[in-house]
PDB file of C-alpha atoms in Angstrom:
ATOM      1  CA  MET K   1       2.824  57.447  19.541  1.00  0.00           C
ATOM      2  CA  ASN K   2       4.952  60.235  16.819  1.00  0.00           C
ATOM      3  CA  THR K   3       6.991  63.003  18.201  1.00  0.00           C
ATOM      4  CA  THR K   4       8.606  65.937  16.873  1.00  0.00           C
ATOM      5  CA  ILE K   5      10.615  68.934  17.489  1.00  0.00           C
ATOM      6  CA  ARG K   6       9.417  72.329  15.576  1.00  0.00           C
ATOM      7  CA  GLN K   7       9.679  75.951  16.222  1.00  0.00           C
ATOM      8  CA  TYR K   8       7.714  77.833  17.611  1.00  0.00           C
ATOM      9  CA  GLN K   9       4.092  79.682  15.955  1.00  0.00           C
ATOM     10  CA  ALA K  10       2.438  82.163  18.137  1.00  0.00           C
ATOM     11  CA  SER K  11      -0.606  79.804  17.804  1.00  0.00           C
ATOM     12  CA  ASP K  12       0.276  77.116  20.694  1.00  0.00           C
ATOM     13  CA  MET K  13       0.937  80.555  22.819  1.00  0.00           C
ATOM     14  CA  ASN K  14      -1.702  78.889  25.420  1.00  0.00           C
ATOM     15  CA  ASP K  15      -0.690  75.321  25.228  1.00  0.00           C
ATOM     16  CA  LEU K  16       3.084  76.601  25.602  1.00  0.00           C
ATOM     17  CA  MET K  17       2.098  78.237  28.820  1.00  0.00           C
ATOM     18  CA  SER K  18      -0.267  75.396  30.181  1.00  0.00           C
ATOM     19  CA  ALA K  19       2.909  73.205  29.721  1.00  0.00           C
ATOM     20  CA  TRP K  20       4.188  76.008  31.637  1.00  0.00           C
ATOM     21  CA  GLU K  21       2.424  75.961  34.144  1.00  0.00           C
ATOM     22  CA  ASN K  22       1.620  72.160  35.141  1.00  0.00           C
ATOM     23  CA  ALA K  23       5.074  71.683  35.001  1.00  0.00           C
ATOM     24  CA  ASN K  24       6.823  74.857  36.229  1.00  0.00           C
ATOM     25  CA  SER K  25       4.317  73.847  39.239  1.00  0.00           C
ATOM     26  CA  LEU K  26       5.663  70.273  39.352  1.00  0.00           C
ATOM     27  CA  ALA K  27       9.011  70.487  39.579  1.00  0.00           C
ATOM     28  CA  GLN K  28       9.778  73.789  41.340  1.00  0.00           C
ATOM     29  CA  PRO K  29       6.868  74.568  43.997  1.00  0.00           C
ATOM     30  CA  PHE K  30       9.753  76.527  46.025  1.00  0.00           C
ATOM     31  CA  LEU K  31       9.072  79.385  43.897  1.00  0.00           C
ATOM     32  CA  GLN K  32       7.488  81.676  45.618  1.00  0.00           C
ATOM     33  CA  LYS K  33       3.989  83.467  44.048  1.00  0.00           C
ATOM     34  CA  ASP K  34       4.896  86.843  43.146  1.00  0.00           C
ATOM     35  CA  PHE K  35       8.089  85.595  41.309  1.00  0.00           C
ATOM     36  CA  VAL K  36       7.008  83.216  39.480  1.00  0.00           C
ATOM     37  CA  ALA K  37       3.590  85.591  38.527  1.00  0.00           C
ATOM     38  CA  LYS K  38       6.229  88.046  37.455  1.00  0.00           C
ATOM     39  CA  VAL K  39       7.700  85.298  34.566  1.00  0.00           C
ATOM     40  CA  ARG K  40       4.408  84.225  33.956  1.00  0.00           C
ATOM     41  CA  LYS K  41       3.729  87.967  32.159  1.00  0.00           C
ATOM     42  CA  ASP K  42       7.572  87.985  31.520  1.00  0.00           C
ATOM     43  CA  ILE K  43       7.443  84.535  28.969  1.00  0.00           C
ATOM     44  CA  PRO K  44       4.946  85.778  26.166  1.00  0.00           C
ATOM     45  CA  ALA K  45       5.853  89.668  27.086  1.00  0.00           C
ATOM     46  CA  LEU K  46       9.929  89.256  26.851  1.00  0.00           C
ATOM     47  CA  TYR K  47      11.030  85.964  27.027  1.00  0.00           C
ATOM     48  CA  LEU K  48       9.681  84.158  24.245  1.00  0.00           C
ATOM     49  CA  PRO K  49       9.785  87.302  21.538  1.00  0.00           C
ATOM     50  CA  ASN K  50      14.302  87.321  22.601  1.00  0.00           C
ATOM     51  CA  THR K  51      14.474  84.139  22.365  1.00  0.00           C
ATOM     52  CA  ASP K  52      14.932  81.116  19.595  1.00  0.00           C
ATOM     53  CA  THR K  53      12.160  78.857  21.329  1.00  0.00           C
ATOM     54  CA  TRP K  54      11.038  74.689  19.457  1.00  0.00           C
ATOM     55  CA  VAL K  55       8.059  73.380  20.943  1.00  0.00           C
ATOM     56  CA  ALA K  56       7.474  69.591  21.282  1.00  0.00           C
ATOM     57  CA  GLU K  57       4.830  67.595  19.967  1.00  0.00           C
ATOM     58  CA  PHE K  58       2.939  64.502  21.049  1.00  0.00           C
ATOM     59  CA  ASP K  59       0.569  63.188  17.893  1.00  0.00           C
ATOM     60  CA  ASN K  60       0.299  66.612  16.813  1.00  0.00           C
ATOM     61  CA  HIS K  61      -1.369  68.147  20.329  1.00  0.00           C
ATOM     62  CA  LEU K  62       2.105  70.600  22.256  1.00  0.00           C
ATOM     63  CA  VAL K  63       3.597  69.275  24.896  1.00  0.00           C
ATOM     64  CA  GLY K  64       6.419  70.790  26.223  1.00  0.00           C
ATOM     65  CA  PHE K  65       9.207  73.521  24.369  1.00  0.00           C
ATOM     66  CA  MET K  66      11.910  74.706  24.884  1.00  0.00           C
ATOM     67  CA  ALA K  67      14.021  78.205  24.292  1.00  0.00           C
ATOM     68  CA  LEU K  68      17.767  78.610  23.827  1.00  0.00           C
ATOM     69  CA  ILE K  69      20.052  81.894  23.298  1.00  0.00           C
ATOM     70  CA  GLY K  70      22.898  80.169  21.921  1.00  0.00           C
ATOM     71  CA  ASN K  71      24.381  77.789  23.021  1.00  0.00           C
ATOM     72  CA  GLU K  72      22.701  78.986  26.752  1.00  0.00           C
ATOM     73  CA  VAL K  73      19.181  76.608  27.393  1.00  0.00           C
ATOM     74  CA  CYS K  74      17.077  79.094  28.837  1.00  0.00           C
ATOM     75  CA  ALA K  75      14.360  77.043  29.460  1.00  0.00           C
ATOM     76  CA  ILE K  76      13.225  73.796  28.480  1.00  0.00           C
ATOM     77  CA  PHE K  77       9.376  72.898  30.130  1.00  0.00           C
ATOM     78  CA  LEU K  78       7.137  69.442  29.175  1.00  0.00           C
ATOM     79  CA  GLN K  79       3.454  68.837  30.699  1.00  0.00           C
ATOM     80  CA  PRO K  80       4.484  66.018  33.148  1.00  0.00           C
ATOM     81  CA  GLU K  81       2.321  62.896  32.148  1.00  0.00           C
ATOM     82  CA  TYR K  82       5.079  63.277  28.779  1.00  0.00           C
ATOM     83  CA  HIS K  83       8.047  62.589  31.612  1.00  0.00           C
ATOM     84  CA  GLY K  84      10.290  59.624  31.506  1.00  0.00           C
ATOM     85  CA  LYS K  85       8.775  59.710  27.419  1.00  0.00           C
ATOM     86  CA  LYS K  86      12.441  60.686  26.497  1.00  0.00           C
ATOM     87  CA  ILE K  87      10.717  63.451  24.739  1.00  0.00           C
ATOM     88  CA  GLY K  88      13.195  66.296  26.970  1.00  0.00           C
ATOM     89  CA  LYS K  89      16.145  63.997  25.139  1.00  0.00           C
ATOM     90  CA  MET K  90      14.649  64.738  21.773  1.00  0.00           C
ATOM     91  CA  MET K  91      14.273  68.311  22.541  1.00  0.00           C
ATOM     92  CA  MET K  92      17.448  68.763  24.489  1.00  0.00           C
ATOM     93  CA  ASP K  93      19.118  66.219  21.542  1.00  0.00           C
ATOM     94  CA  LYS K  94      17.946  69.701  19.120  1.00  0.00           C
ATOM     95  CA  ALA K  95      19.840  72.361  20.979  1.00  0.00           C
ATOM     96  CA  GLN K  96      23.143  69.834  20.824  1.00  0.00           C
ATOM     97  CA  GLU K  97      22.466  69.537  16.943  1.00  0.00           C
ATOM     98  CA  LEU K  98      22.050  72.907  16.887  1.00  0.00           C
ATOM     99  CA  HIS K  99      24.852  74.443  19.431  1.00  0.00           C
ATOM    100  CA  GLY K 100      27.080  72.294  20.272  1.00  0.00           C
ATOM    101  CA  ASN K 101      28.459  72.345  23.296  1.00  0.00           C
ATOM    102  CA  ILE K 102      25.513  73.488  25.758  1.00  0.00           C
ATOM    103  CA  GLU K 103      24.493  75.232  29.068  1.00  0.00           C
ATOM    104  CA  LEU K 104      22.206  75.685  31.170  1.00  0.00           C
ATOM    105  CA  GLU K 105      21.182  76.749  35.576  1.00  0.00           C
ATOM    106  CA  VAL K 106      19.228  75.096  37.128  1.00  0.00           C
ATOM    107  CA  PHE K 107      17.860  75.597  41.047  1.00  0.00           C
ATOM    108  CA  LYS K 108      19.403  73.243  43.190  1.00  0.00           C
ATOM    109  CA  LYS K 109      15.960  72.571  44.633  1.00  0.00           C
ATOM    110  CA  ASN K 110      14.890  71.224  41.003  1.00  0.00           C
ATOM    111  CA  TRP K 111      15.135  67.663  42.029  1.00  0.00           C
ATOM    112  CA  ILE K 112      12.955  67.039  38.462  1.00  0.00           C
ATOM    113  CA  GLY K 113      15.259  69.203  36.337  1.00  0.00           C
ATOM    114  CA  LEU K 114      18.798  67.789  38.436  1.00  0.00           C
ATOM    115  CA  LYS K 115      18.084  64.137  37.665  1.00  0.00           C
ATOM    116  CA  PHE K 116      17.470  64.370  34.148  1.00  0.00           C
ATOM    117  CA  TYR K 117      19.971  66.385  32.923  1.00  0.00           C
ATOM    118  CA  SER K 118      22.692  64.151  34.933  1.00  0.00           C
ATOM    119  CA  LYS K 119      21.689  61.542  33.189  1.00  0.00           C
ATOM    120  CA  TYR K 120      21.659  63.131  30.164  1.00  0.00           C
ATOM    121  CA  GLY K 121      25.152  64.017  30.651  1.00  0.00           C
ATOM    122  CA  PHE K 122      25.458  67.298  32.359  1.00  0.00           C
ATOM    123  CA  GLU K 123      28.459  68.668  34.374  1.00  0.00           C
ATOM    124  CA  LEU K 124      28.450  71.343  37.769  1.00  0.00           C
ATOM    125  CA  ILE K 125      30.595  74.252  36.749  1.00  0.00           C
ATOM    126  CA  GLU K 126      28.906  76.478  38.995  1.00  0.00           C
ATOM    127  CA  GLU K 127      26.924  77.362  42.048  1.00  0.00           C
ATOM    128  CA  LYS K 128      25.671  80.658  42.613  1.00  0.00           C
ATOM    129  CA  ILE K 129      22.558  82.280  44.464  1.00  0.00           C
ATOM    130  CA  HIS K 130      19.536  83.211  42.814  1.00  0.00           C
ATOM    131  CA  GLU K 131      18.828  86.695  43.462  1.00  0.00           C
ATOM    132  CA  PRO K 132      15.156  87.714  42.602  1.00  0.00           C
ATOM    133  CA  THR K 133      14.587  84.568  44.694  1.00  0.00           C
ATOM    134  CA  GLY K 134      17.980  83.737  47.228  1.00  0.00           C
ATOM    135  CA  GLU K 135      17.219  79.811  45.842  1.00  0.00           C
ATOM    136  CA  LEU K 136      20.309  78.366  45.227  1.00  0.00           C
ATOM    137  CA  LEU K 137      21.971  78.102  41.216  1.00  0.00           C
ATOM    138  CA  LEU K 138      22.953  75.626  39.246  1.00  0.00           C
ATOM    139  CA  ARG K 139      25.439  75.840  36.217  1.00  0.00           C
ATOM    140  CA  LEU K 140      25.620  73.140  34.255  1.00  0.00           C
ATOM    141  CA  GLN K 141      27.480  72.463  30.889  1.00  0.00           C
ATOM    142  CA  LEU K 142      27.618  69.620  28.809  1.00  0.00           C
ATOM    143  CA  ASN K 143      30.536  69.144  25.892  1.00  0.00           C
ATOM    144  CA  ALA K 144      29.360  67.844  22.736  1.00  0.00           C
ATOM    145  CA  LYS K 145      30.284  64.927  22.089  1.00  0.00           C
ATOM    146  CA  PRO K 146      33.788  64.356  19.072  1.00  0.00           C
TER     147      PRO K 146
END
Protein backbone atom coordinates (compact mmCIF):
# COMPACT_ATOMS: atom_id res chain seq x y z
CA MET A 1 0.00 0.00 0.00
CA ASN A 2 2.02 2.90 -1.31
CA THR A 3 0.74 6.51 -1.24
CA THR A 4 2.50 9.38 -2.96
CA ILE A 5 1.73 13.08 -3.33
CA ARG A 6 2.95 14.57 -6.61
CA GLN A 7 2.24 17.53 -8.86
CA TYR A 8 -0.77 17.39 -11.18
CA GLN A 9 -0.24 16.53 -14.86
CA ALA A 10 -2.72 17.08 -17.71
CA SER A 11 -3.13 13.30 -18.06
CA ASP A 12 -4.63 13.25 -14.54
CA MET A 13 -7.75 15.20 -15.58
CA ASN A 14 -10.28 12.34 -15.79
CA ASP A 15 -9.24 10.79 -12.47
CA LEU A 16 -9.14 14.22 -10.81
CA MET A 17 -12.66 15.00 -12.01
CA SER A 18 -13.88 11.61 -10.80
CA ALA A 19 -12.45 12.29 -7.32
CA TRP A 20 -14.11 15.72 -7.31
CA GLU A 21 -17.49 14.37 -8.48
CA ASN A 22 -17.63 11.59 -5.88
CA ALA A 23 -16.28 13.56 -2.93
CA ASN A 24 -18.33 16.67 -3.75
CA SER A 25 -21.62 14.75 -4.01
CA LEU A 26 -20.94 13.05 -0.66
CA ALA A 27 -19.72 16.09 1.32
CA GLN A 28 -21.78 18.86 -0.28
CA PRO A 29 -25.17 17.45 -1.38
CA PHE A 30 -26.80 20.73 -0.31
CA LEU A 31 -25.25 22.64 -3.24
CA GLN A 32 -27.65 23.52 -6.06
CA LYS A 33 -27.21 21.63 -9.33
CA ASP A 34 -26.55 24.78 -11.39
CA PHE A 35 -23.74 25.85 -9.05
CA VAL A 36 -22.17 22.37 -9.18
CA ALA A 37 -22.43 22.38 -13.00
CA LYS A 38 -20.62 25.74 -13.13
CA VAL A 39 -17.83 24.47 -10.86
CA ARG A 40 -17.55 21.31 -13.00
CA LYS A 41 -16.85 23.52 -16.04
CA ASP A 42 -14.57 25.91 -14.11
CA ILE A 43 -12.23 23.23 -12.74
CA PRO A 44 -10.46 22.46 -16.05
CA ALA A 45 -10.98 25.90 -17.62
CA LEU A 46 -10.26 28.24 -14.72
CA TYR A 47 -9.04 26.55 -11.55
CA LEU A 48 -6.40 24.10 -12.75
CA PRO A 49 -4.53 26.61 -14.95
CA ASN A 50 -4.34 29.04 -12.00
CA THR A 51 -3.54 26.81 -9.03
CA ASP A 52 -0.63 24.75 -7.76
CA THR A 53 -2.35 21.37 -7.86
CA TRP A 54 -1.11 18.19 -6.21
CA VAL A 55 -2.55 14.71 -6.57
CA ALA A 56 -2.60 11.75 -4.21
CA GLU A 57 -1.86 8.35 -5.67
CA PHE A 58 -2.60 5.14 -3.82
CA ASP A 59 -0.95 2.09 -5.42
CA ASN A 60 -0.40 4.15 -8.60
CA HIS A 61 -4.08 5.19 -8.87
CA LEU A 62 -5.07 8.85 -8.50
CA VAL A 63 -7.49 8.98 -5.56
CA GLY A 64 -7.55 12.67 -4.67
CA PHE A 65 -6.18 16.15 -5.19
CA MET A 66 -5.47 19.46 -3.54
CA ALA A 67 -5.29 22.88 -5.22
CA LEU A 68 -3.35 25.78 -3.70
CA ILE A 69 -3.02 29.48 -4.40
CA GLY A 70 -0.21 30.61 -2.14
CA ASN A 71 -1.04 29.46 1.39
CA GLU A 72 -4.74 29.06 0.55
CA VAL A 73 -6.06 25.52 0.15
CA CYS A 74 -8.68 26.21 -2.54
CA ALA A 75 -9.75 22.58 -2.85
CA ILE A 76 -9.05 19.21 -1.33
CA PHE A 77 -11.07 16.22 -2.53
CA LEU A 78 -10.53 12.52 -1.96
CA GLN A 79 -12.43 9.53 -3.33
CA PRO A 80 -14.80 8.56 -0.46
CA GLU A 81 -13.50 5.00 -0.18
CA TYR A 82 -10.08 6.44 0.75
CA HIS A 83 -11.34 8.60 3.61
CA GLY A 84 -9.79 7.66 6.94
CA LYS A 85 -6.58 6.28 5.42
CA LYS A 86 -4.39 9.33 6.24
CA ILE A 87 -4.23 10.41 2.57
CA GLY A 88 -6.01 13.71 3.25
CA LYS A 89 -3.55 14.30 6.09
CA MET A 90 -0.66 13.65 3.72
CA MET A 91 -2.02 16.25 1.29
CA MET A 92 -2.50 18.81 4.09
CA ASP A 93 1.01 18.02 5.39
CA LYS A 94 2.29 18.86 1.89
CA ALA A 95 0.46 22.22 1.94
CA GLN A 96 2.00 23.00 5.32
CA GLU A 97 5.44 21.91 4.15
CA LEU A 98 5.15 24.29 1.18
CA HIS A 99 3.57 27.28 2.94
CA GLY A 100 3.67 27.00 6.73
CA ASN A 101 0.51 28.77 7.90
CA ILE A 102 -2.42 27.72 5.72
CA GLU A 103 -6.00 28.88 5.36
CA LEU A 104 -9.11 27.57 3.65
CA GLU A 105 -12.85 28.02 3.38
CA VAL A 106 -15.42 25.31 3.94
CA PHE A 107 -19.21 25.28 3.91
CA LYS A 108 -20.65 25.01 7.42
CA LYS A 109 -22.92 22.17 6.19
CA ASN A 110 -19.89 20.16 4.97
CA TRP A 111 -19.60 18.11 8.15
CA ILE A 112 -17.10 15.68 6.53
CA GLY A 113 -14.69 18.52 5.77
CA LEU A 114 -15.26 20.22 9.13
CA LYS A 115 -14.53 17.01 11.02
CA PHE A 116 -11.30 16.52 9.05
CA TYR A 117 -10.13 20.13 9.47
CA SER A 118 -10.95 20.15 13.18
CA LYS A 119 -9.01 16.92 13.72
CA TYR A 120 -6.07 18.39 11.80
CA GLY A 121 -6.06 21.47 14.08
CA PHE A 122 -7.64 24.24 12.00
CA GLU A 123 -9.30 27.09 13.90
CA LEU A 124 -12.21 29.31 12.87
CA ILE A 125 -11.25 32.88 11.96
CA GLU A 126 -14.36 34.13 10.11
CA GLU A 127 -17.93 33.25 9.14
CA LYS A 128 -19.58 34.76 6.08
CA ILE A 129 -22.23 34.10 3.46
CA HIS A 130 -21.03 32.53 0.19
CA GLU A 131 -22.74 34.86 -2.27
CA PRO A 132 -23.21 32.41 -5.20
CA THR A 133 -25.02 29.84 -3.02
CA GLY A 134 -26.32 31.74 0.01
CA GLU A 135 -24.66 29.08 2.22
CA LEU A 136 -22.69 29.87 5.36
CA LEU A 137 -18.95 29.65 4.72
CA LEU A 138 -16.31 29.24 7.42
CA ARG A 139 -12.74 30.51 7.00
CA LEU A 140 -10.26 28.38 8.91
CA GLN A 141 -6.58 28.81 9.66
CA LEU A 142 -3.81 26.49 10.70
CA ASN A 143 -0.63 28.00 12.08
CA ALA A 144 2.63 26.19 11.42
CA LYS A 145 4.09 24.42 14.37
CA PRO A 146 7.15 26.28 15.71
